[in-house]
CSV table of C-alpha atoms in Angstrom, one decimal:
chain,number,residue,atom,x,y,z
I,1,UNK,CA,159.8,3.7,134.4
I,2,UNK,CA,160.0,0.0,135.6
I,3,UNK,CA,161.0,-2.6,133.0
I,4,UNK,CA,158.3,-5.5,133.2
I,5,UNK,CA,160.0,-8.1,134.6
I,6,UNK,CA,160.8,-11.1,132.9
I,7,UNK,CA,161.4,-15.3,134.0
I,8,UNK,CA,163.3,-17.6,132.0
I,9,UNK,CA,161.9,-20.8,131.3
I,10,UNK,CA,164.3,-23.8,130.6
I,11,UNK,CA,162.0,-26.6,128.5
I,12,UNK,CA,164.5,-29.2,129.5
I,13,UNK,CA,162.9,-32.1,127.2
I,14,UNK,CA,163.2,-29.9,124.1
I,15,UNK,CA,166.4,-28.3,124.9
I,16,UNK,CA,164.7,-24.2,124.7
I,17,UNK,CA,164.3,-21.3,126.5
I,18,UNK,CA,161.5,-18.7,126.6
I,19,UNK,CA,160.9,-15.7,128.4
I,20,UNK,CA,157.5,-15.1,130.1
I,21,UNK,CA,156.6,-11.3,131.3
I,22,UNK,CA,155.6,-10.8,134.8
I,23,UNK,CA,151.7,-11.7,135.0
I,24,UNK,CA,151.3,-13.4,131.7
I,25,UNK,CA,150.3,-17.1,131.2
I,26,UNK,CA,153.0,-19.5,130.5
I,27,UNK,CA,151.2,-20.9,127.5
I,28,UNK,CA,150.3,-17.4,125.7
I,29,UNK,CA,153.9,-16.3,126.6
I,30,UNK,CA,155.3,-19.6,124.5
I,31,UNK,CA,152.7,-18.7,121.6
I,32,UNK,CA,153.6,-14.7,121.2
I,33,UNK,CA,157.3,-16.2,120.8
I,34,UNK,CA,156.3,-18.7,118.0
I,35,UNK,CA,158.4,-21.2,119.9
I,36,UNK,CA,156.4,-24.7,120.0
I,37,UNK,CA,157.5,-26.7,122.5
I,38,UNK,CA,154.6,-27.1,124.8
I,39,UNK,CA,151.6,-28.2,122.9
I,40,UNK,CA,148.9,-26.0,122.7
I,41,UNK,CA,144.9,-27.2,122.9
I,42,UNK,CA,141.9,-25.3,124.6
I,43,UNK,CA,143.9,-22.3,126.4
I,44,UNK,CA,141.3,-22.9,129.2
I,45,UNK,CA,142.6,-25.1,131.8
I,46,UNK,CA,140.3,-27.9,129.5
I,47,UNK,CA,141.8,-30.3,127.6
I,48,UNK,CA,145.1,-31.5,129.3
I,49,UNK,CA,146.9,-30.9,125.8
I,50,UNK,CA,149.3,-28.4,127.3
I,51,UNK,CA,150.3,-30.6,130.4
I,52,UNK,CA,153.7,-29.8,131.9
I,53,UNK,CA,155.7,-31.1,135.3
I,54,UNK,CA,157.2,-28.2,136.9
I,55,UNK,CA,160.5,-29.5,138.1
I,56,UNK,CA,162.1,-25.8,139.6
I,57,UNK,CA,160.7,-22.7,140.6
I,58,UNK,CA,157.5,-21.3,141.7
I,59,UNK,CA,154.3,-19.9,140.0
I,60,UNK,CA,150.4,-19.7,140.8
I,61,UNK,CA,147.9,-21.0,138.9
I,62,UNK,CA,144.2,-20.4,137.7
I,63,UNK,CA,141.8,-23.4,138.2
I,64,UNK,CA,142.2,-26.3,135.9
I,65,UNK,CA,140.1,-29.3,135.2
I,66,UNK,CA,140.7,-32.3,137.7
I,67,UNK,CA,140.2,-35.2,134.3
I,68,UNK,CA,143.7,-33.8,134.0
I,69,UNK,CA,145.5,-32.5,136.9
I,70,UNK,CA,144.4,-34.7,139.8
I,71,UNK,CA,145.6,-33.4,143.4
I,72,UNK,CA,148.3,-36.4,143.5
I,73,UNK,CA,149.1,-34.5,140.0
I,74,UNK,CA,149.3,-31.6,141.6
I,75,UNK,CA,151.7,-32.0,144.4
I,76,UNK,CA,153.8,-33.5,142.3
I,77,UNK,CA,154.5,-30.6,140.6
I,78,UNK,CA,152.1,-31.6,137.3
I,79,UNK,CA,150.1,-28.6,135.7
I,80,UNK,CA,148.7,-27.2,133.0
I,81,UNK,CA,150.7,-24.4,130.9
I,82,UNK,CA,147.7,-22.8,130.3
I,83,UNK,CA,146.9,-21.4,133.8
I,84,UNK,CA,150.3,-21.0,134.9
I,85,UNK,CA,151.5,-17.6,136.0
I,86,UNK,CA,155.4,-18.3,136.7
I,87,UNK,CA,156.8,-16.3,139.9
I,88,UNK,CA,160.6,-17.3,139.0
I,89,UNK,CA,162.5,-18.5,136.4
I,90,UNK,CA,161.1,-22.5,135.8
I,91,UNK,CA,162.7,-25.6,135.1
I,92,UNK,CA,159.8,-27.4,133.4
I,93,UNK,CA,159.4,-30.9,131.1
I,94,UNK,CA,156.5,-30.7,128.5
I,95,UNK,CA,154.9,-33.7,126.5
I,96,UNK,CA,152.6,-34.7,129.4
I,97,UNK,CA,149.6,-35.2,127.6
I,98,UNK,CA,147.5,-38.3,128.3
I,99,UNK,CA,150.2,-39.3,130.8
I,100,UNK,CA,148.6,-41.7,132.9
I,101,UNK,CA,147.4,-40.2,136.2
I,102,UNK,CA,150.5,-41.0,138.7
U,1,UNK,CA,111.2,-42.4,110.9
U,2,UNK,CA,110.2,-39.4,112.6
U,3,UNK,CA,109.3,-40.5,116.5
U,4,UNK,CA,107.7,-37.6,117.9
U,5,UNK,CA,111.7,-35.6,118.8
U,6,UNK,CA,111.3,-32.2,117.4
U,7,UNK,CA,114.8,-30.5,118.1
U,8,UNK,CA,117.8,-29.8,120.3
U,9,UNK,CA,116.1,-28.4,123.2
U,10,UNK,CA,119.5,-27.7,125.6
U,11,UNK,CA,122.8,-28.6,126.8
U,12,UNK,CA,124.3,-28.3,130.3
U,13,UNK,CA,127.9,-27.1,130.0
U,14,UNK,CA,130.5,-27.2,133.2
U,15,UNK,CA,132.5,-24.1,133.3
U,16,UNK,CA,135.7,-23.6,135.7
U,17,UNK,CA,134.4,-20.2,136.7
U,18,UNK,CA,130.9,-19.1,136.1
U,19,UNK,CA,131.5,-15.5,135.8
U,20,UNK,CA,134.2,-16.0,132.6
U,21,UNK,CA,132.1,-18.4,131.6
U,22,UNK,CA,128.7,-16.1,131.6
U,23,UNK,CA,130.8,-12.6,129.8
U,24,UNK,CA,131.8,-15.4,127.1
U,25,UNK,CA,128.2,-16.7,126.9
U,26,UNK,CA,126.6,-13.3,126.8
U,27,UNK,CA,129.0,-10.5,125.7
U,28,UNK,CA,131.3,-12.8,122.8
U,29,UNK,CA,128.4,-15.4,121.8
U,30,UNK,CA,125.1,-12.7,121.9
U,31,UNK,CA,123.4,-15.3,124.4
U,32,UNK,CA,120.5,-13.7,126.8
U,33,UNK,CA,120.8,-14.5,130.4
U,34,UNK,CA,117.6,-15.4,131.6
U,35,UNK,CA,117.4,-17.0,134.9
U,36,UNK,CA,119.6,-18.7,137.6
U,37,UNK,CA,118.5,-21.6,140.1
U,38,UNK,CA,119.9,-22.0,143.8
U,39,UNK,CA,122.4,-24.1,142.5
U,40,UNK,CA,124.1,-21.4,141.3
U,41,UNK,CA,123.1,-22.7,137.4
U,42,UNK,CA,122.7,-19.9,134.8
U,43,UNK,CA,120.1,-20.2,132.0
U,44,UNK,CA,120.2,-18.9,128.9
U,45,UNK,CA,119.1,-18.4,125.7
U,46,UNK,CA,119.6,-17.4,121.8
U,47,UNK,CA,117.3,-14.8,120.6
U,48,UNK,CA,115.7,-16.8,118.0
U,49,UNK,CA,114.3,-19.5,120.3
U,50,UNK,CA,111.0,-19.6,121.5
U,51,UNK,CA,111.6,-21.7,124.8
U,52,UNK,CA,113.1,-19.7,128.0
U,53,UNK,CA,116.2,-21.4,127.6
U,54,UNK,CA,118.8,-23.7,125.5
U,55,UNK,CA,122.0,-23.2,127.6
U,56,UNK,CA,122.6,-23.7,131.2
U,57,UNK,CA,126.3,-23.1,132.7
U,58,UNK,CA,127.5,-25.1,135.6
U,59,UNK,CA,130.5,-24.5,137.3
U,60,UNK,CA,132.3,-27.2,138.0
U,61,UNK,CA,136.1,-28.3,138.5
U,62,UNK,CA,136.0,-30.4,135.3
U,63,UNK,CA,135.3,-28.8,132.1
U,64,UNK,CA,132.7,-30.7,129.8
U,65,UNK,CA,129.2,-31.9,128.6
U,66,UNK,CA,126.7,-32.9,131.7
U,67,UNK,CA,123.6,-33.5,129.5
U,68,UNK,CA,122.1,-32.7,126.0
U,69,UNK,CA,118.2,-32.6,126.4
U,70,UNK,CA,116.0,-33.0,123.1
U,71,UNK,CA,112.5,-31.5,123.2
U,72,UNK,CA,109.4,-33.5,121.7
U,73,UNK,CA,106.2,-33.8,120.4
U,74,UNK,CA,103.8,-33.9,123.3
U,75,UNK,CA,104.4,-35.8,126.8
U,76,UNK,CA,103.1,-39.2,125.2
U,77,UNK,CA,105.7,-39.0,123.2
U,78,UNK,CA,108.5,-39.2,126.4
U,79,UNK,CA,106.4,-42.5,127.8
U,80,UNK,CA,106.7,-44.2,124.6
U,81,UNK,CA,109.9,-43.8,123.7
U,82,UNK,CA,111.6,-44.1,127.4
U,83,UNK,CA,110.1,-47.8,127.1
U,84,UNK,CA,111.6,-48.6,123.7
U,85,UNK,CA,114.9,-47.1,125.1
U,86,UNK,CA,114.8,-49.6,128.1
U,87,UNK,CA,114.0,-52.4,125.5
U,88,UNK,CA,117.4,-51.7,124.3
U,89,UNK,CA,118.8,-52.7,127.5
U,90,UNK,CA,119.3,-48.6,128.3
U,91,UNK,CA,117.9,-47.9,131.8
U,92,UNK,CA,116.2,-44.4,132.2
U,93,UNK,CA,115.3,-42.0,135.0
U,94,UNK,CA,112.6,-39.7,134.8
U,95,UNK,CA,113.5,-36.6,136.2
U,96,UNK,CA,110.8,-34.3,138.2
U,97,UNK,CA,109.2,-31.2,136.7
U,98,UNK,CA,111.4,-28.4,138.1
U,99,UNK,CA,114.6,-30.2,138.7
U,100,UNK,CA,115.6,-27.7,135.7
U,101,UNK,CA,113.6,-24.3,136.3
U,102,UNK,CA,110.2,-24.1,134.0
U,103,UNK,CA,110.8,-27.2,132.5
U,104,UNK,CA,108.8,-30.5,132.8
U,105,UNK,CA,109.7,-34.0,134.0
U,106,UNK,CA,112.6,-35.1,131.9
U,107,UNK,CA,113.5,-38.6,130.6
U,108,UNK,CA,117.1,-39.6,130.9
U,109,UNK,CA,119.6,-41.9,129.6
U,110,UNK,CA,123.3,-42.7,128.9
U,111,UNK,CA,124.0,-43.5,125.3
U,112,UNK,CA,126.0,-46.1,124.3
U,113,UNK,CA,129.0,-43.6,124.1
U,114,UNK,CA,128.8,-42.6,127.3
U,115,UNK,CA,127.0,-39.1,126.6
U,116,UNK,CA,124.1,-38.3,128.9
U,117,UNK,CA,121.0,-37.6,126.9
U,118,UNK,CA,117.5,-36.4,127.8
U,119,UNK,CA,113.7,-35.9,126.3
U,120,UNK,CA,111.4,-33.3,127.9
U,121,UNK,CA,108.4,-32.0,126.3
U,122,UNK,CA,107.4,-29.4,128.6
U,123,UNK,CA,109.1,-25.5,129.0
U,124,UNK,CA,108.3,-22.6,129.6
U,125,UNK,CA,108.2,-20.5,126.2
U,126,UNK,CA,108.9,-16.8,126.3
U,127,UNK,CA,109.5,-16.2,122.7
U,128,UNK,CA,111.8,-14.8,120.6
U,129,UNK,CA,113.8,-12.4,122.5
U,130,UNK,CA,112.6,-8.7,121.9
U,131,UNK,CA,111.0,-9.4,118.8
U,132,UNK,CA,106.5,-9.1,119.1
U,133,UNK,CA,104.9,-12.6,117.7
U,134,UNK,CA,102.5,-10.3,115.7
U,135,UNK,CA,104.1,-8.4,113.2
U,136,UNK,CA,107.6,-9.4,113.9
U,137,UNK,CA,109.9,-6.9,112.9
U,138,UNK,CA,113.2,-8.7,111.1
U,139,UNK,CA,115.6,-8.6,114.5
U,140,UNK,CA,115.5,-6.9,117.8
U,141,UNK,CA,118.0,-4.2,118.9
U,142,UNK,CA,120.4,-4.6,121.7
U,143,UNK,CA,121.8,-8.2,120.9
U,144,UNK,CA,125.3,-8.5,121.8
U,145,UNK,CA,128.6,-9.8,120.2
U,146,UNK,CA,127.7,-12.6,117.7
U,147,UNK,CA,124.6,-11.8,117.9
U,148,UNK,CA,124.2,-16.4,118.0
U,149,UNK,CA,120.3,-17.2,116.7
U,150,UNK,CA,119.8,-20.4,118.3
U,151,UNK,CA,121.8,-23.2,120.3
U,152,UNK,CA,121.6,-25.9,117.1
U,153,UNK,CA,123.8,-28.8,117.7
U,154,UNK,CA,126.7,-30.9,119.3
U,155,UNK,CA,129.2,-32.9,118.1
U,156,UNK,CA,130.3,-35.3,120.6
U,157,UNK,CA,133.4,-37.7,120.7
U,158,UNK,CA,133.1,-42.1,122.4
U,159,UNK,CA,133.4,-45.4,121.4
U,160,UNK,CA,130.5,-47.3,120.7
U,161,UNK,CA,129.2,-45.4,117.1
U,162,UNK,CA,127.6,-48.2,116.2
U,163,UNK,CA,125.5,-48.7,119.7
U,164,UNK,CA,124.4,-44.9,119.0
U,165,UNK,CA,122.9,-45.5,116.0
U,166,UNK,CA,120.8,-48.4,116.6
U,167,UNK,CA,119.8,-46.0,119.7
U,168,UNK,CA,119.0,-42.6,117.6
U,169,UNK,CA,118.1,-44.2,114.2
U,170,UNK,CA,116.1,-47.0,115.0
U,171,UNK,CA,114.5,-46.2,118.5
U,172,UNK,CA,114.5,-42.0,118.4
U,173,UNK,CA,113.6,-41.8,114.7
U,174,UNK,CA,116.3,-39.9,113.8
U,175,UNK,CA,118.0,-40.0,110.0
U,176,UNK,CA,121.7,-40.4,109.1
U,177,UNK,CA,122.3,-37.8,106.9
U,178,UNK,CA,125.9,-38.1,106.5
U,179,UNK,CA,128.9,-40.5,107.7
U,180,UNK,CA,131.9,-41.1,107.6
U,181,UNK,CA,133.3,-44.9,106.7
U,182,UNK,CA,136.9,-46.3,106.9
U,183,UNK,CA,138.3,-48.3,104.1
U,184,UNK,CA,137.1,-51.4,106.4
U,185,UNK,CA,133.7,-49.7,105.9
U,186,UNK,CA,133.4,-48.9,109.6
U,187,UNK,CA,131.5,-45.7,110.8
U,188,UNK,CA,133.4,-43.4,112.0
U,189,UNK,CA,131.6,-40.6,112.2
U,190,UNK,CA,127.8,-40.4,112.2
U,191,UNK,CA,125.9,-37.2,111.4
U,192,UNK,CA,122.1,-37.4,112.6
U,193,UNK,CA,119.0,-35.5,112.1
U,194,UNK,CA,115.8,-35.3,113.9
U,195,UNK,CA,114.9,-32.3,111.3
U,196,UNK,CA,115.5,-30.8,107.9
U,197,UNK,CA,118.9,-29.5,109.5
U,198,UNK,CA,122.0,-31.0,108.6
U,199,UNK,CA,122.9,-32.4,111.9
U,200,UNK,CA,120.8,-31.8,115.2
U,201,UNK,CA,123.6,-34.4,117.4
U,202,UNK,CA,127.1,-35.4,115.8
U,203,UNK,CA,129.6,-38.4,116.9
U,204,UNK,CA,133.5,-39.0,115.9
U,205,UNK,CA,134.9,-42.5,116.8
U,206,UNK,CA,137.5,-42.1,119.9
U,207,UNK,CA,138.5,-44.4,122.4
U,208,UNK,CA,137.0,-42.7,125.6
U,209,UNK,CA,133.7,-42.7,126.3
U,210,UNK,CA,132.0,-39.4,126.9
U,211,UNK,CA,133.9,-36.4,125.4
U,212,UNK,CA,132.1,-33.1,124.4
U,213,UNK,CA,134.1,-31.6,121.2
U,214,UNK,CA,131.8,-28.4,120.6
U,215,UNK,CA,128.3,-27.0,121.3
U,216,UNK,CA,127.3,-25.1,117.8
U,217,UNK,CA,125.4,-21.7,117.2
U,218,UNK,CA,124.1,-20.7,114.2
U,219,UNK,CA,124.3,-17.7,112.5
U,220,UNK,CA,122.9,-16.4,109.3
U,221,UNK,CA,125.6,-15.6,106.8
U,222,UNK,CA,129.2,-16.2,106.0
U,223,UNK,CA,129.9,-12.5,106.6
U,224,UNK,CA,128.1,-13.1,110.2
U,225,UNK,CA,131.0,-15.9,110.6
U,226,UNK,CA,134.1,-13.4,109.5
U,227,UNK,CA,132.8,-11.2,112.2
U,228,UNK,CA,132.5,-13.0,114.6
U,229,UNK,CA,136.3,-14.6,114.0
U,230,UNK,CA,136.7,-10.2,114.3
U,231,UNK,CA,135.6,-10.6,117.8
U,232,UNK,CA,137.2,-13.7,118.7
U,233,UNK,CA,140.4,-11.3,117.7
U,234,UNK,CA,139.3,-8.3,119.8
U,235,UNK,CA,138.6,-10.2,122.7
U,236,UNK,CA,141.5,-12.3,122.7
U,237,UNK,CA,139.5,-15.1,122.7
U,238,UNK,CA,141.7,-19.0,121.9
U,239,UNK,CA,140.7,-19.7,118.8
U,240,UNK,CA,140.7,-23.4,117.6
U,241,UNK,CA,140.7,-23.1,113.2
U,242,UNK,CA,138.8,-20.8,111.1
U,243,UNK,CA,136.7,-19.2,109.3
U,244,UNK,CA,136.2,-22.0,107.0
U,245,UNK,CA,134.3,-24.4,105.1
U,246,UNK,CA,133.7,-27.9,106.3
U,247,UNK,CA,132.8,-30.9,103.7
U,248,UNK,CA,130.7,-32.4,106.0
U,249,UNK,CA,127.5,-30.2,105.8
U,250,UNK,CA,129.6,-27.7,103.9
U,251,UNK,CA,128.8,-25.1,106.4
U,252,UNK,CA,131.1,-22.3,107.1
U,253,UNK,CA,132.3,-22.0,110.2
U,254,UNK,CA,134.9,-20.7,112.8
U,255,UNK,CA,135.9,-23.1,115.9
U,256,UNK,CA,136.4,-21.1,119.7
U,257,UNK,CA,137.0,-21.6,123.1
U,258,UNK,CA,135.2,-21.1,125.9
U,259,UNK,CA,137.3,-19.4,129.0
U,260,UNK,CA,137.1,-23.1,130.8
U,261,UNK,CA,138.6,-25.3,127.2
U,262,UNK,CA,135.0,-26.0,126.1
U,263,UNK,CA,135.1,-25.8,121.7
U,264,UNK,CA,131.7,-23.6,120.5
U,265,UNK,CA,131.3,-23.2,117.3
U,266,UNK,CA,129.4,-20.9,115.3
U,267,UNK,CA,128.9,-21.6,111.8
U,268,UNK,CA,125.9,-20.4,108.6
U,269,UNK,CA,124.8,-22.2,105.9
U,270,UNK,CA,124.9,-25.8,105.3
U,271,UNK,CA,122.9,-28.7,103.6
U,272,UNK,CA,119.8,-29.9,104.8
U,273,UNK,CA,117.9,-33.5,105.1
U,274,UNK,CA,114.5,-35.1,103.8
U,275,UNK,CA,113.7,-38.9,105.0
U,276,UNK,CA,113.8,-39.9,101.2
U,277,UNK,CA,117.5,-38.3,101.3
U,278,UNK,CA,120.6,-41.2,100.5
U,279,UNK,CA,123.2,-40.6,103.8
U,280,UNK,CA,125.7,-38.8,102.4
U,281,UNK,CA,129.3,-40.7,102.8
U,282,UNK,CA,132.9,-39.6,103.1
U,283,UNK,CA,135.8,-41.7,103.1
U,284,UNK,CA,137.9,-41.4,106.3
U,285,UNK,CA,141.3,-41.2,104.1
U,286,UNK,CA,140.1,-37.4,103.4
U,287,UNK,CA,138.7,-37.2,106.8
U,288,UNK,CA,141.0,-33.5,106.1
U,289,UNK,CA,139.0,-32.2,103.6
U,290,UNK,CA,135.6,-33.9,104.8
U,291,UNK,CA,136.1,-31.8,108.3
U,292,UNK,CA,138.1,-28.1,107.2
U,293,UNK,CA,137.4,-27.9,102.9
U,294,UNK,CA,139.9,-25.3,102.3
U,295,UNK,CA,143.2,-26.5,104.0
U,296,UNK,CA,142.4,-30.3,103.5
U,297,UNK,CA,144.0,-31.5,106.8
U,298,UNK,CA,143.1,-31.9,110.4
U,299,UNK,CA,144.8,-29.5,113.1
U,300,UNK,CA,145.6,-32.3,115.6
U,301,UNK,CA,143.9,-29.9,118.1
U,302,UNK,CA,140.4,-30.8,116.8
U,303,UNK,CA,141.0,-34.3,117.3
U,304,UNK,CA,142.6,-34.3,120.9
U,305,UNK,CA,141.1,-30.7,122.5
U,306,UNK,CA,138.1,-32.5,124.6
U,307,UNK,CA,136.2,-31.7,127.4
């Protein structure tokens, strides 16, 4: 039987650490642990509320709405919690909400 | 003063992924689907309505509101009112018959708040969905999920309140039924009728213009509401707050996501409006209770979770 792998995500801004399953969203991962460090709005790739800059590691993502992660966003490593499927352990900085488009 | 604008006759959401978006639509919310155009748009519709159509999905790379429609009296009724709308200093476009499918030549605007608004008089009816016009028996079989009755209102988030009530009180005929007022006795919230219904179109203060906070379903009874909050469980479906009461309206209600970070609601019961009605007012300092009745304070998500 093969353990689910697991990735370790470092929240530098707030100092904590969560662990997110192989193939689960960041976001939901952070909810199920009751930890609240990335703020949590629409789930949906919507609202911008959950709005994090990934500064290590590598993950895919679902489609998420462009008011909020524009492509400049995007390359520079800007994205939204919500849609993020991490493939490695992550560095990330939350609190981006509202940040004004780089 | 009524103007000739019967009710809420659609919305056109934009959805991330139109195939999420239509199971959520259909097989969580009990929506029919009941056409599609060739630009890739999905109609659909509640079971109680008698037009084809109240909700059309869009897919789109940004999430939100492209246009509430209201339907009216009779076409006369779209002439007259487009030109008191461009007295205001509003321009309009009239739209073709067709541009949406089975519907006539639509008059549209953008409101003061940003919000793109339209009046049609003219679509297709089908009837209520599986249910004979003569000798209607009391529901029809085979509804889905919540089971919604009809698409019956938005409540929508911009800047210029004041600008949008000038536009639906004085020049669509619409009533205030209930406000909110700061302590400076600004409005900041404005709850509008067109109807006996509570609210048919709803606006909070914020500083963007253009925002869609929910599209609303109704349903018929509280216990309607708890199971639906059942499904939102099953389905794993992000829930905003509820089931609970709100203040305004006192309807009881539960606040969802779409799969794209669009707010429905579905909600039963509530108030309702005459013309001779007073506007019902509540203070802004218990904004907490006015919005969610039992916990008497705002989850910060309702006031920043926009599309």
């Amino acid at each position: 039987m093969n353990a689910t792998r697991q990735y370790q995500i470092e929240v530098t801004n707030r100092q904590q650490q969560f662990a997110v399953p192989e193939g689960e969203l960041l976001l939901h991962a952070m909810e199920k642990t009751c930890l609240q460090v990335i703020q949590v709005g629409c789930r949906g790739g919507g609202c911008g509320m959950c709005k994090i800059r990934v500064l290590q590691g590598s993950f895919r993502a679902k489609r998420m709405s462009k008011a909020h992660i524009t492509e400049q966003d995007a390359e520079a490593g800007y994205v939204l919690a919500c849609r993020v499927f991490p493939e490695s352990d992550l560095v990330i900085e939350s609190d981006h909400f509202n940040d004004l488009s780089i | 003063m009524k103007k000739g604008v019967m009710r809420p006759g659609h919305v056109q959401i934009r959805v991330l992924d139109l195939e999420e978006a239509r199971k959520h639509y259909v097989d969580l919310l009990g929506l029919i689907e009941m056409d599609s155009d060739d630009q890739g748009r999905v109609y659909l519709k509640a079971w109680t309505e008698v037009d084809k159509y109240s909700v059309i999905l869009r897919e789109s790379d940004e999430p939100g509101m492209d246009f509430m429609g209201f339907k009216c009296l009779n076409e006369a009724v779209l002439d007259s009112l487009a030109e008191e709308i461009r007295a205001l200093g509003i321009s309009v476009t009239e739209l073709p018959s067709g541009d949406l499918k089975d519907c006539g030549r639509r008059m549209q605007f953008v409101a003061p708040t940003g919000h793109t608004f339209e009046l049609f008089a003219t679509k297709e009816q089908t009837g209520k969905w599986g249910i004979s016009s003569v000798n209607p028996e009391a529901w029809p079989r085979g509804l889905k999920g919540m089971q919604a009755n009809r698409f019956d209102h938005c409540l929508l988030y911009g800047d210029d309140l004041e600008g949008n009530l000038t536009l639906f009180r004085d020049v669509l005929g619409f009533d205030l039924a209930e406000q909110v007022v700061d302590p400076e006795q600004n409005r900041v919230a404005l709850f509008l009728t067109a109807s006996m219904k509570a609210h048919d179109i709803a606006f909070i203060k914020h500083a963007e213009k253009n925002k869609f906070h929910h599209a609303s379903f109704y349903l018929e009874t509280w216990q309607d509401v708890l199971k639906a909050a059942d499904l939102i469980s099953m389905t794993d479906t992000s829930i905003d707050i509820g089931p609970t009461r709100h203040g305004l309206t006192h309807g009881q209600t539960i606040y969802f996501f779409d799969p794209s970070g669009n707010r429905n609601e579905v909600f039963a019961g509530g108030d309702y409006h005459y013309p001779d009605h007073e506007t019902v007012t509540w203070k802004a300092e218990d904004l907490g209770k006015a919005i969610f009745y039992h916990d008497r304070q705002l989850n910060e998500r309702f006031l920043t979770a926009l599309t």
